[in-house]
Each structure stands twice: as C-alpha cells, then as structure tokens.
Tab-separated table of C-alpha atoms in Angstrom:
chain	number	residue	atom	x	y	z
S	130	UNK	CA	0.000	0.000	0.000
S	131	UNK	CA	2.845	2.401	0.806
S	132	UNK	CA	4.189	2.239	-2.771
S	133	UNK	CA	0.729	2.714	-4.288
S	134	UNK	CA	0.038	5.795	-2.168
S	135	UNK	CA	3.123	7.669	-3.392
S	136	UNK	CA	1.200	9.588	-6.092
S	137	UNK	CA	-1.203	10.865	-3.418
S	138	UNK	CA	1.726	12.000	-1.271
S	139	UNK	CA	3.260	13.790	-4.259
S	140	UNK	CA	0.047	15.648	-5.004
S	141	UNK	CA	-0.273	16.808	-1.406
S	142	UNK	CA	3.313	18.041	-1.450
S	143	UNK	CA	2.580	20.008	-4.613
S	144	UNK	CA	-0.369	21.596	-2.846
S	145	UNK	CA	1.853	22.910	-0.085
S	146	UNK	CA	4.014	24.677	-2.655
S	147	UNK	CA	1.118	26.379	-4.432
S	148	UNK	CA	1.858	29.727	-6.010
S	149	UNK	CA	-0.246	32.874	-5.730
S	150	UNK	CA	-1.734	34.900	-8.574
S	151	UNK	CA	-2.825	37.769	-6.313
S	152	UNK	CA	-1.040	41.010	-7.267
S	153	UNK	CA	0.874	42.878	-4.591
S	154	UNK	CA	-1.252	45.664	-3.168
S	155	UNK	CA	0.273	49.058	-2.423
S	156	UNK	CA	-2.229	51.378	-0.809
S	157	UNK	CA	-2.421	54.713	-2.621
S	158	UNK	CA	-1.093	57.730	-0.711
S	159	UNK	CA	-3.709	59.786	1.078
S	160	UNK	CA	-4.970	62.380	-1.447
S	161	UNK	CA	-5.102	65.180	1.131
S	162	UNK	CA	-2.784	67.782	2.607
S	163	UNK	CA	-0.417	66.913	5.440
S	164	UNK	CA	-2.282	69.175	7.863
S	165	UNK	CA	-5.702	70.712	8.277
S	166	UNK	CA	-6.321	74.326	7.236
S	167	UNK	CA	-5.427	76.646	10.095
S	168	UNK	CA	-4.536	73.754	12.420
S	169	UNK	CA	-1.716	73.968	14.933
S	170	UNK	CA	0.813	71.462	13.593
S	171	UNK	CA	2.794	71.672	16.828
S	172	UNK	CA	-0.123	70.479	18.979
S	173	UNK	CA	0.535	67.252	20.830
S	174	UNK	CA	-1.648	64.399	19.643
S	175	UNK	CA	-3.919	62.899	22.277
S	176	UNK	CA	-6.286	59.971	22.266
S	177	UNK	CA	-9.948	60.756	21.837
S	178	UNK	CA	-12.114	60.071	24.881
S	179	UNK	CA	-14.660	57.288	24.978
S	180	UNK	CA	-18.176	58.527	24.396
S	181	UNK	CA	-18.947	58.736	28.118
S	182	UNK	CA	-15.987	61.063	28.527
S	183	UNK	CA	-17.109	63.137	25.559
S	184	UNK	CA	-20.770	63.525	26.519
S	185	UNK	CA	-21.059	64.191	30.246
S	186	UNK	CA	-24.837	64.722	30.511
S	187	UNK	CA	-26.177	61.684	32.502
S	188	UNK	CA	-29.483	61.856	30.635
S	189	UNK	CA	-27.693	61.798	27.275
S	190	UNK	CA	-25.418	58.976	28.439
S	191	UNK	CA	-28.453	56.892	29.369
S	192	UNK	CA	-29.997	57.483	25.945
S	193	UNK	CA	-26.781	56.559	24.116
S	194	UNK	CA	-26.401	53.367	26.130
S	195	UNK	CA	-30.004	52.465	25.367
S	196	UNK	CA	-29.487	53.113	21.651
S	197	UNK	CA	-26.410	50.883	21.515
S	198	UNK	CA	-28.620	48.059	22.704
S	199	UNK	CA	-31.834	48.812	20.812
S	200	UNK	CA	-30.953	50.642	17.594
S	201	UNK	CA	-31.965	48.572	14.562
S	202	UNK	CA	-29.231	49.906	12.276
S	203	UNK	CA	-26.592	48.720	14.715
S	204	UNK	CA	-28.324	45.381	15.093
S	205	UNK	CA	-28.382	44.931	11.304
S	206	UNK	CA	-24.686	45.822	11.077
S	207	UNK	CA	-23.861	43.286	13.794
S	208	UNK	CA	-25.825	40.589	11.977
S	209	UNK	CA	-24.073	41.449	8.721
S	210	UNK	CA	-20.714	41.058	10.458
S	211	UNK	CA	-21.731	37.650	11.776
S	212	UNK	CA	-22.935	36.620	8.322
S	213	UNK	CA	-19.605	37.701	6.806
S	214	UNK	CA	-17.750	35.674	9.429
S	215	UNK	CA	-19.869	32.626	8.610
S	216	UNK	CA	-19.237	33.141	4.907
S	217	UNK	CA	-15.516	33.265	5.579
S	218	UNK	CA	-15.790	29.931	7.418
S	219	UNK	CA	-17.611	28.417	4.438
S	220	UNK	CA	-14.993	29.718	2.011
S	221	UNK	CA	-12.102	28.530	4.152
S	222	UNK	CA	-13.647	25.047	4.337
S	223	UNK	CA	-13.395	24.735	0.567
S	224	UNK	CA	-9.599	24.747	0.793
S	225	UNK	CA	-9.623	21.858	3.295
S	226	UNK	CA	-10.285	18.201	2.495
S	227	UNK	CA	-13.820	16.979	3.049
S	228	UNK	CA	-13.781	13.474	4.522
S	229	UNK	CA	-16.919	11.420	4.965
S	230	UNK	CA	-17.295	8.123	6.811
S	231	UNK	CA	-19.522	5.771	4.889
S	232	UNK	CA	-20.959	2.357	5.569
S	233	UNK	CA	-23.379	0.250	3.589
S	234	UNK	CA	-24.719	-3.083	2.553
S	235	UNK	CA	-25.671	-4.177	-0.940
S	236	UNK	CA	-27.037	-7.404	-2.369
S	237	UNK	CA	-27.083	-8.303	-6.030
S	238	UNK	CA	-27.519	-11.172	-8.434
S	239	UNK	CA	-25.596	-11.805	-11.629
S	240	UNK	CA	-26.864	-14.359	-14.180
S	241	UNK	CA	-24.553	-17.220	-15.049
S	242	UNK	CA	-24.249	-16.044	-18.647
S	243	UNK	CA	-22.879	-12.665	-17.500
S	244	UNK	CA	-20.278	-14.171	-15.191
S	245	UNK	CA	-19.217	-17.092	-17.365
S	246	UNK	CA	-19.960	-19.519	-14.526
S	247	UNK	CA	-22.724	-22.031	-14.059
S	248	UNK	CA	-22.576	-22.229	-10.342
S	249	UNK	CA	-24.072	-20.156	-7.598
S	250	UNK	CA	-27.414	-19.582	-6.024
S	251	UNK	CA	-30.740	-20.055	-7.704
S	252	UNK	CA	-33.046	-17.151	-8.379
S	253	UNK	CA	-36.704	-17.200	-7.796
S	254	UNK	CA	-37.515	-18.364	-11.354
S	255	UNK	CA	-35.066	-21.254	-11.268
S	256	UNK	CA	-32.342	-19.786	-13.493
S	257	UNK	CA	-28.786	-20.324	-12.350
S	258	UNK	CA	-26.526	-17.408	-11.436
S	259	UNK	CA	-24.587	-15.826	-8.663
S	260	UNK	CA	-26.326	-14.005	-5.824
S	261	UNK	CA	-24.323	-12.372	-3.038
S	262	UNK	CA	-24.288	-9.547	-0.501
S	263	UNK	CA	-21.490	-7.175	0.475
S	264	UNK	CA	-20.766	-5.050	3.548
S	265	UNK	CA	-18.589	-1.933	3.127
S	266	UNK	CA	-17.064	0.634	5.478
S	267	UNK	CA	-14.746	3.391	4.288
S	268	UNK	CA	-13.490	6.929	4.729
S	269	UNK	CA	-13.844	8.914	1.500
S	270	UNK	CA	-12.161	12.094	0.306
S	271	UNK	CA	-14.420	13.656	-2.328
S	272	UNK	CA	-13.248	16.042	-5.072
S	273	UNK	CA	-10.607	17.815	-3.002
S	274	UNK	CA	-9.108	20.619	-5.116
S	275	UNK	CA	-5.316	20.825	-5.033
S	276	UNK	CA	-4.865	24.600	-4.954
S	277	UNK	CA	-1.665	24.751	-7.038
S	278	UNK	CA	-2.340	28.233	-8.413
S	279	UNK	CA	-3.839	29.836	-5.318
S	280	UNK	CA	-7.437	30.208	-6.502
S	281	UNK	CA	-8.981	28.977	-3.268
S	282	UNK	CA	-6.408	30.817	-1.227
S	283	UNK	CA	-7.315	34.073	-3.004
S	284	UNK	CA	-11.029	33.496	-2.445
S	285	UNK	CA	-10.331	32.761	1.227
S	286	UNK	CA	-8.306	35.967	1.510
S	287	UNK	CA	-11.123	37.955	-0.116
S	288	UNK	CA	-13.664	36.487	2.308
S	289	UNK	CA	-11.364	37.308	5.224
S	290	UNK	CA	-11.042	40.964	4.235
S	291	UNK	CA	-14.777	41.269	3.617
S	292	UNK	CA	-15.355	39.977	7.116
S	293	UNK	CA	-12.973	42.622	8.471
S	294	UNK	CA	-14.793	45.180	6.341
S	295	UNK	CA	-18.106	44.195	7.918
S	296	UNK	CA	-16.577	44.559	11.380
S	297	UNK	CA	-15.405	48.078	10.518
S	298	UNK	CA	-18.833	48.802	9.054
S	299	UNK	CA	-20.336	47.862	12.401
S	300	UNK	CA	-17.985	50.267	14.150
S	301	UNK	CA	-18.937	52.994	11.663
S	302	UNK	CA	-22.629	52.380	12.274
S	303	UNK	CA	-22.022	52.454	16.021
S	304	UNK	CA	-20.324	55.829	15.721
S	305	UNK	CA	-23.148	57.122	13.539
S	306	UNK	CA	-25.734	55.892	16.040
S	307	UNK	CA	-23.999	57.778	18.845
S	308	UNK	CA	-23.816	60.921	16.706
S	309	UNK	CA	-27.445	60.629	15.648
S	310	UNK	CA	-28.632	60.273	19.242
S	311	UNK	CA	-26.573	63.289	20.296
S	312	UNK	CA	-27.962	65.409	17.448
S	313	UNK	CA	-31.530	64.327	18.188
S	314	UNK	CA	-31.068	65.017	21.897
S	315	UNK	CA	-29.678	68.507	21.261
S	316	UNK	CA	-32.557	69.257	18.914
S	317	UNK	CA	-35.013	68.145	21.563
S	318	UNK	CA	-33.293	70.301	24.168
S	319	UNK	CA	-33.409	73.292	21.803
S	320	UNK	CA	-37.092	72.765	21.014
S	321	UNK	CA	-38.030	72.419	24.691
S	322	UNK	CA	-36.030	75.451	25.812
S	323	UNK	CA	-37.346	77.571	22.949
S	324	UNK	CA	-40.865	76.495	23.856
S	325	UNK	CA	-40.289	77.445	27.502
S	326	UNK	CA	-38.882	80.822	26.466
S	327	UNK	CA	-41.823	81.442	24.125
S	328	UNK	CA	-44.339	80.598	26.839
S	329	UNK	CA	-42.778	82.967	29.367
S	330	UNK	CA	-42.472	85.710	26.753
S	331	UNK	CA	-46.086	85.212	25.685
S	332	UNK	CA	-47.223	85.535	29.297
S	333	UNK	CA	-45.305	88.824	29.652
S	334	UNK	CA	-46.690	90.185	26.398
S	335	UNK	CA	-50.240	89.204	27.278
S	336	UNK	CA	-49.822	91.181	30.495
S	337	UNK	CA	-48.543	94.145	28.479
S	338	UNK	CA	-51.500	93.837	26.106
S	339	UNK	CA	-53.941	93.894	29.005
S	340	UNK	CA	-52.272	97.038	30.332
S	341	UNK	CA	-52.376	98.667	26.884
S	342	UNK	CA	-56.076	97.922	26.538
S	343	UNK	CA	-56.840	99.502	29.928
S	344	UNK	CA	-54.699	102.525	29.152
S	345	UNK	CA	-56.421	102.910	25.791
S	346	UNK	CA	-59.807	102.685	27.445
S	347	UNK	CA	-58.733	105.396	29.903
S	348	UNK	CA	-57.495	107.595	27.068
S	349	UNK	CA	-53.852	107.356	28.252
S	350	UNK	CA	-52.505	105.320	25.336
S	351	UNK	CA	-52.788	105.587	21.587
S	352	UNK	CA	-54.116	103.009	19.178
S	353	UNK	CA	-50.570	102.524	17.917
S	354	UNK	CA	-49.448	101.246	21.319
S	355	UNK	CA	-52.374	98.843	21.439
S	356	UNK	CA	-51.765	97.580	17.910
S	357	UNK	CA	-48.075	97.018	18.670
S	358	UNK	CA	-48.914	95.031	21.815
S	359	UNK	CA	-51.497	92.959	19.968
S	360	UNK	CA	-49.008	92.235	17.181
S	361	UNK	CA	-46.391	90.952	19.626
S	362	UNK	CA	-48.909	88.660	21.315
S	363	UNK	CA	-50.043	87.290	17.952
S	364	UNK	CA	-46.444	86.645	16.944
S	365	UNK	CA	-45.709	84.906	20.225
S	366	UNK	CA	-48.828	82.739	19.840
S	367	UNK	CA	-47.716	81.741	16.343
S	368	UNK	CA	-44.226	80.990	17.694
S	369	UNK	CA	-45.758	78.894	20.452
S	370	UNK	CA	-47.590	76.681	17.948
S	371	UNK	CA	-44.368	76.299	15.968
S	372	UNK	CA	-42.327	75.423	19.072
S	373	UNK	CA	-44.877	72.848	20.198
S	374	UNK	CA	-44.729	71.215	16.768
S	375	UNK	CA	-40.924	71.260	16.749
S	376	UNK	CA	-40.757	69.690	20.215
S	377	UNK	CA	-43.134	66.881	19.237
S	378	UNK	CA	-41.134	66.182	16.079
S	379	UNK	CA	-37.814	66.357	17.930
S	380	UNK	CA	-39.089	63.889	20.526
S	381	UNK	CA	-40.190	61.517	17.779
S	382	UNK	CA	-36.769	61.793	16.117
S	383	UNK	CA	-35.026	61.065	19.404
S	384	UNK	CA	-37.175	57.984	19.986
S	385	UNK	CA	-36.334	56.730	16.494
S	386	UNK	CA	-32.617	57.385	17.000
S	387	UNK	CA	-32.636	55.475	20.287
S	388	UNK	CA	-34.655	52.645	18.780
S	389	UNK	CA	-36.956	52.193	21.772
S	390	UNK	CA	-39.506	54.195	23.788
S	391	UNK	CA	-37.796	56.615	26.129
S	392	UNK	CA	-37.914	55.370	29.737
S	393	UNK	CA	-39.700	57.475	32.295
S	394	UNK	CA	-36.892	57.383	34.862
S	395	UNK	CA	-34.316	59.322	32.855
S	396	UNK	CA	-32.078	61.734	34.776
S	397	UNK	CA	-33.222	65.360	34.630
S	398	UNK	CA	-32.044	67.264	31.561
S	399	UNK	CA	-29.231	69.812	31.583
S	400	UNK	CA	-29.801	73.093	29.750
S	401	UNK	CA	-28.006	73.787	26.494
S	402	UNK	CA	-25.925	76.563	27.996
S	403	UNK	CA	-24.674	74.225	30.753
S	404	UNK	CA	-24.205	71.085	28.634
S	405	UNK	CA	-20.961	69.278	29.649
S	406	UNK	CA	-20.044	68.299	26.080
S	407	UNK	CA	-16.367	68.722	25.239
S	408	UNK	CA	-15.905	71.320	22.527
S	409	UNK	CA	-12.087	71.261	22.451
S	410	UNK	CA	-10.675	68.237	20.651
S	411	UNK	CA	-7.164	67.761	19.288
S	412	UNK	CA	-7.503	66.810	15.627
S	413	UNK	CA	-3.967	65.461	15.260
S	414	UNK	CA	-2.888	64.965	11.640
S	415	UNK	CA	-4.800	63.635	8.614
S	416	UNK	CA	-2.730	60.455	8.789
S	417	UNK	CA	-4.400	59.692	12.130
S	418	UNK	CA	-7.695	59.320	10.279
S	419	UNK	CA	-6.357	56.219	8.527
S	420	UNK	CA	-6.147	54.562	11.940
S	421	UNK	CA	-9.191	55.898	13.744
S	422	UNK	CA	-11.895	56.301	11.086
S	423	UNK	CA	-13.809	53.010	10.744
S	424	UNK	CA	-15.198	53.952	7.326
S	425	UNK	CA	-11.652	54.399	5.991
S	426	UNK	CA	-10.634	51.049	7.462
S	427	UNK	CA	-13.742	49.536	5.886
S	428	UNK	CA	-12.833	50.954	2.463
S	429	UNK	CA	-9.284	49.615	2.849
S	430	UNK	CA	-10.532	46.109	3.601
S	431	UNK	CA	-12.861	46.240	0.616
S	432	UNK	CA	-9.868	47.242	-1.516
S	433	UNK	CA	-7.845	44.295	-0.237
S	434	UNK	CA	-10.766	41.945	-0.910
S	435	UNK	CA	-11.120	43.239	-4.468
S	436	UNK	CA	-7.397	42.775	-5.013
S	437	UNK	CA	-7.670	39.159	-3.838
S	438	UNK	CA	-10.533	38.636	-6.299
S	439	UNK	CA	-8.095	39.554	-9.082
S	440	UNK	CA	-5.833	36.710	-7.928
S	441	UNK	CA	-8.738	34.262	-7.997
S	442	UNK	CA	-9.750	35.429	-11.488
S	443	UNK	CA	-6.173	34.981	-12.720
S	444	UNK	CA	-5.901	31.498	-11.224
S	445	UNK	CA	-9.075	30.464	-13.056
S	446	UNK	CA	-7.074	30.465	-16.327
S	447	UNK	CA	-4.925	27.580	-15.088
S	448	UNK	CA	-5.787	23.896	-14.680
S	449	UNK	CA	-7.674	22.653	-11.660
S	450	UNK	CA	-6.479	19.433	-10.083
S	451	UNK	CA	-8.835	17.513	-7.837
S	452	UNK	CA	-8.567	14.295	-5.921
S	453	UNK	CA	-11.135	11.703	-4.946
S	454	UNK	CA	-9.893	8.915	-2.679
S	455	UNK	CA	-11.268	6.242	-0.389
S	456	UNK	CA	-9.880	3.802	2.126
S	457	UNK	CA	-11.923	1.138	3.848
S	458	UNK	CA	-13.035	-2.470	4.010
S	459	UNK	CA	-15.337	-4.714	1.984
S	460	UNK	CA	-16.548	-8.192	2.859
S	461	UNK	CA	-19.353	-10.571	2.038
S	462	UNK	CA	-19.742	-11.290	5.754
S	463	UNK	CA	-20.062	-8.601	8.377
S	464	UNK	CA	-18.131	-10.624	10.963
S	465	UNK	CA	-14.878	-10.405	8.987
S	466	UNK	CA	-15.390	-6.919	7.589
S	467	UNK	CA	-12.476	-5.272	9.359
S	468	UNK	CA	-9.901	-7.983	8.802
S	469	UNK	CA	-6.736	-6.934	7.020
S	470	UNK	CA	-7.394	-9.095	3.993
S	471	UNK	CA	-10.638	-7.179	3.316
S	472	UNK	CA	-8.921	-3.805	3.129
S	473	UNK	CA	-9.692	-1.687	0.041
S	474	UNK	CA	-8.571	1.694	-1.264
S	475	UNK	CA	-8.765	3.858	-4.322
S	476	UNK	CA	-7.701	7.289	-5.467
S	477	UNK	CA	-8.650	9.180	-8.609
S	478	UNK	CA	-6.742	12.384	-9.423
S	479	UNK	CA	-8.424	14.526	-12.066
S	480	UNK	CA	-7.355	17.596	-13.996
S	481	UNK	CA	-9.603	20.163	-15.666
S	482	UNK	CA	-8.031	22.524	-18.198
S	483	UNK	CA	-10.072	25.475	-19.548
S	484	UNK	CA	-10.017	25.288	-23.338
S	485	UNK	CA	-12.905	27.437	-24.545
S	486	UNK	CA	-15.182	29.468	-22.284
S	487	UNK	CA	-16.376	32.094	-24.736
S	488	UNK	CA	-14.417	34.898	-23.070
S	489	UNK	CA	-15.911	34.237	-19.625
S	490	UNK	CA	-12.565	33.986	-17.837
S	491	UNK	CA	-11.193	37.137	-19.480
S	492	UNK	CA	-14.406	38.968	-18.638
S	493	UNK	CA	-14.234	37.886	-15.003
S	494	UNK	CA	-10.629	39.092	-14.782
S	495	UNK	CA	-11.523	42.449	-16.337
S	496	UNK	CA	-14.425	42.843	-13.905
S	497	UNK	CA	-12.150	42.028	-10.948
S	498	UNK	CA	-9.599	44.615	-12.089
S	499	UNK	CA	-12.282	47.254	-12.600
S	500	UNK	CA	-13.706	46.564	-9.152
S	501	UNK	CA	-10.231	46.988	-7.697
S	502	UNK	CA	-9.908	50.345	-9.456
S	503	UNK	CA	-13.325	51.310	-8.112
S	504	UNK	CA	-12.272	50.264	-4.616
S	505	UNK	CA	-9.146	52.442	-4.924
S	506	UNK	CA	-11.280	55.440	-5.899
S	507	UNK	CA	-13.709	54.713	-3.058
S	508	UNK	CA	-10.825	54.470	-0.596
S	509	UNK	CA	-9.399	57.805	-1.747
S	510	UNK	CA	-12.833	59.462	-1.741
S	511	UNK	CA	-13.482	58.244	1.797
S	512	UNK	CA	-10.210	59.811	2.944
S	513	UNK	CA	-11.049	63.088	1.224
S	514	UNK	CA	-14.518	63.140	2.785
S	515	UNK	CA	-13.054	62.485	6.222
S	516	UNK	CA	-10.509	65.272	5.740
S	517	UNK	CA	-13.234	67.725	4.766
S	518	UNK	CA	-15.433	66.772	7.726
S	519	UNK	CA	-12.574	67.329	10.165
S	520	UNK	CA	-11.620	70.606	8.489
S	521	UNK	CA	-15.234	71.781	8.722
S	522	UNK	CA	-15.342	70.799	12.382
S	523	UNK	CA	-12.159	72.734	13.136
S	524	UNK	CA	-13.483	75.786	11.306
S	525	UNK	CA	-16.714	75.575	13.297
S	526	UNK	CA	-14.830	75.217	16.572
S	527	UNK	CA	-12.792	78.315	15.796
S	528	UNK	CA	-15.869	80.479	15.122
S	529	UNK	CA	-18.767	79.228	17.243
S	530	UNK	CA	-17.137	80.205	20.538
S	531	UNK	CA	-16.690	83.797	19.381
S	532	UNK	CA	-20.170	83.949	17.890
S	533	UNK	CA	-21.795	82.628	21.053
S	534	UNK	CA	-19.808	85.010	23.242
S	535	UNK	CA	-21.029	87.946	21.190
S	536	UNK	CA	-24.614	86.697	21.210
S	537	UNK	CA	-24.551	86.328	24.967
S	538	UNK	CA	-23.394	89.923	25.134
S	539	UNK	CA	-26.264	90.878	22.830
S	540	UNK	CA	-28.725	89.122	25.160
S	541	UNK	CA	-27.268	90.915	28.174
S	542	UNK	CA	-27.493	94.281	26.450
S	543	UNK	CA	-31.026	93.576	25.234
S	544	UNK	CA	-32.141	92.647	28.746
S	545	UNK	CA	-30.488	95.802	30.119
S	546	UNK	CA	-32.205	97.894	27.467
S	547	UNK	CA	-35.571	96.311	28.311
S	548	UNK	CA	-35.048	97.075	32.012
S	549	UNK	CA	-34.134	100.681	31.278
S	550	UNK	CA	-37.082	101.038	28.906
S	551	UNK	CA	-39.378	99.747	31.630
S	552	UNK	CA	-38.024	102.321	34.083
S	553	UNK	CA	-38.232	105.091	31.503
S	554	UNK	CA	-41.792	104.159	30.602
S	555	UNK	CA	-42.825	103.960	34.260
S	556	UNK	CA	-41.408	107.448	34.785
S	557	UNK	CA	-43.339	108.741	31.776
S	558	UNK	CA	-40.150	109.566	29.891
S	559	UNK	CA	-40.713	107.252	26.911
S	560	UNK	CA	-43.548	105.624	25.008
S	561	UNK	CA	-44.773	102.089	25.421
S	562	UNK	CA	-43.671	101.375	21.866
S	563	UNK	CA	-40.042	101.673	22.920
S	564	UNK	CA	-40.609	99.247	25.792
S	565	UNK	CA	-42.321	96.718	23.549
S	566	UNK	CA	-39.547	96.994	20.990
S	567	UNK	CA	-36.930	96.334	23.672
S	568	UNK	CA	-38.835	93.256	24.856
S	569	UNK	CA	-39.089	91.956	21.302
S	570	UNK	CA	-35.338	92.427	20.753
S	571	UNK	CA	-34.578	90.542	23.980
S	572	UNK	CA	-36.783	87.635	22.927
S	573	UNK	CA	-35.125	87.415	19.491
S	574	UNK	CA	-31.617	87.549	20.979
S	575	UNK	CA	-32.393	84.779	23.468
S	576	UNK	CA	-33.781	82.537	20.724
S	577	UNK	CA	-30.728	83.157	18.519
S	578	UNK	CA	-28.341	82.372	21.375
S	579	UNK	CA	-30.062	79.035	21.992
S	580	UNK	CA	-29.752	78.094	18.311
S	581	UNK	CA	-26.056	78.955	18.146
S	582	UNK	CA	-25.330	77.053	21.363
S	583	UNK	CA	-27.078	73.991	19.937
S	584	UNK	CA	-25.047	74.370	16.744
S	585	UNK	CA	-21.807	74.648	18.719
S	586	UNK	CA	-22.511	71.461	20.649
S	587	UNK	CA	-23.645	69.613	17.528
S	588	UNK	CA	-20.482	70.745	15.746
S	589	UNK	CA	-18.334	69.366	18.575
S	590	UNK	CA	-20.173	66.035	18.330
S	591	UNK	CA	-19.683	66.029	14.554
S	592	UNK	CA	-15.944	66.689	14.960
S	593	UNK	CA	-15.723	63.825	17.460
S	594	UNK	CA	-17.397	61.538	14.940
S	595	UNK	CA	-15.227	62.865	12.069
S	596	UNK	CA	-12.055	62.069	14.016
S	597	UNK	CA	-13.102	58.461	14.499
S	598	UNK	CA	-14.348	58.923	18.040
S	599	UNK	CA	-15.685	55.813	19.660
S	600	UNK	CA	-14.959	52.797	17.441
S	601	UNK	CA	-16.510	50.237	19.756
S	602	UNK	CA	-13.227	48.951	21.222
S	603	UNK	CA	-14.386	49.140	24.826
S	604	UNK	CA	-16.704	47.545	27.338
S	605	UNK	CA	-19.626	49.570	26.049
S	606	UNK	CA	-19.798	47.501	22.896
S	607	UNK	CA	-23.165	45.711	22.815
C-alpha cells in the first residue's frame, strides 16, 4: 500500500508549494494635505475620549447606552458582520479536504451467462446465477481541489477581508448611532427650551397687552401702542404653535434614534448653555484618520478583498487538479469486515483545463480589475470626505465660541435695554412702543443664542465623529 500511495503523497506536497496569482497591493497615498487648514501642527496628539468622557450629561449617556442596545441599524450591522464571518468559514472550508465516513450493505444477483460460470445460487424463477451480498465501510475524500495556483487561497483571503470590512462597518454604524442620538437630543433640548422661552415671553406680552387695553380705554394710550402690543402677542402665539410642533417632532426623532420608547426614569435634563459636552478636541494629523476612522478602514478592507478577487480570477485560467480517494473495508460477511485481507482503497486524481469558455474567464478578470480600481477610488474618496469633515469641524470650533460670546453679550445688552425702557416708561419719559420693541429684541436675541449654542454642541459632536471617536473597542460595545 505504501508504494501505491506515493502519487497521493506527491500531489499533497505540490499543494503545499502552491503559487499565488494575487497582485501585490500598495495602498495609494492619502490624497489630502499633510495638515488641516489653520490647524496647529505643533499640537501634541492625544487619544480621543470614549463617548462617556465626551458627553457628560447623565441623561444623554443613558440614551446613548439604550441606543447601543436597541438601535436597529446597529443590530443589522452586527448581523451582517456575523454573516460575513460565517461566509468566511464556508470559504475557508473549501480549501480543506472533506472526509466522509460511509458504511453500507448491498445485495445483487448476476446471471450465469454474465459471469461465465454455471454455479451459484438459484433465483426465484429457477435460473442459475450468482447471488451475493457485500458489507462496506470506508473513509472517503471527495473532489478535493489541489490549490496549485492559489485560486482557493485568493477566495479565502477575499472572504477574510470582507469579514474585516463588515466589522469596521459595524464600528462605523455604532459611531453614527452615537452621533445621531446626540444630534436628536440637542434638537429636543433646543425645542423644549425655545418652547419654555416662548411661553414665558407670551405671558409677559399678554400682560402688556392687558395694560395697553386699559390705558387705551382710559385715554392714556394711543391706538398705535395697542396695535403694537397685539401684534407681539399674535407673533408669540404663532411661535408657540411652531415650538410645540418642533418639540413633538424632535421627541419623535429622538425615539427613532434610540430605537426604543424613552424610559420614564431618565435623569433630569441639563440646559443647552450648561451642557458638559467637550468642545475642544485635538484633531492630530490627517494620517491619524487612517487609523481611527472606521469607514476608511472599511474601504481599505474592501480594496484588499477586491485585489484578492483579481488573484482568484487569474488562477481560473490555469488547470484545476482535484482528488477523490477512499480507504476502507469490503466483505461478504459482516463478521470479517475489518480484517486486514478485506482492506480496500482507491484514489482518482483529475485535472480540468479550460479550453474554450467564450471569453468568460477574461471577462471575469476584467471585472475584478475594474472593481479593484473602483475600490481604490472609493478608498481615496473616503479619505477626502473624512478630511473635509474634520476641516469643517475645526473651522466651526474656531468660530462658534466667538459667535456665542457675542450673542450672549447681545442678550445681556437687550435685557439691560428692556429694564431701562421699563423704568423710563414707568417714569413717563418714553412711550410704550419703545418698551415693547426692547422686549421683542430681547426675545429674538435669546432665541438666537439658543440656536447657536445647539449648533456649537452639535459641531463638537460632529468633529468627534469625524475624528473616528468611539470605534466600539471598549466595554460599552453591545
């Protein structure tokens, strides 16, 4: 048996020395500048905080944690990653031998004329022939492909990188879920605080309208004062309806972002002006994005998978060698089945050489190369998009602080003007129109300051996400 099995041993040795048709992949250089516009190149790079360190509001933290457990997009991404891992296992199994244990019993009859003998059992109709049964037990290797040209190895490599791509996609979805919850929460906070401001302002203006009506009835105020007061109340009532609608819609958006009904035992909210969200983040260098951005890592893995597909398409031009083999026992009696004399074996190497496929193999290779070129462009575009998002975030960080500082000063001055106008009106030194105008200016300044503060916080969250933020490599991963 040892001499007869030498061809099998030779084939297996050839398999271990299989060559690879996959081209060497050199990642293209990042198609962006070495630094961000206006960034401090001398700043010391620091690791980004985990999301709990970035967003300090306990109510927001509770909502983010809930979303990481309930959000459907994240659940789909996790399932896709598991499916890719299973697909990789299936692909890897194709490069390993498949061995089946088989056992069976067969009984047959051969007529005497077919065997050239006139002895044997007698069939039911009296004709002579040979009738016998046979027991078999064997281990069989079925159509195992000897991967001499690396086709299976390339397909396995492609499946491996697509699995890694799905893992990075899950991290990207996780980061997007966190960012979406933060944005929805800030919008809800803005809508609620604007609604509260509108209600208090409406109450003040309704009081002023009542005073104007009484003064007009007493002949101490003109119709212009009354019309101005009525106009402000109407505007505030219209604003109130708008704010109520915006709050309802913002609450619905937050519920959708979280992926579950909001629990009733959430911590109390923190106002926008006091939100403990970090607005100062060190951007580092654009090269850091290649490490921290999960969407860039995902695009890189897709590029590597496409490159491996080129190797598989190239290997398809070469012959495929497969092996079918079996080793076992066969006996007419079960009692002696496993005796050495009843041992049996067989092996059947086969080779398949593509001769004419109508251009299919060339077409598959061209498609694989084009997909690799597309993956390169996607990889470069992803880097450029990431660079722009970080640059936008840095530009926003540099301007929102100044804008908000000035708006807060505007609010302070408007409130001071309203107080002085009230004193002047009470002393009979100015008209009620001036007082109403000062109150209107204060209301507008307060609303504008809330919007800019929301935008500043949302911009900080967007910069955190653009820098790669929380990639899921911590205990908060669901």
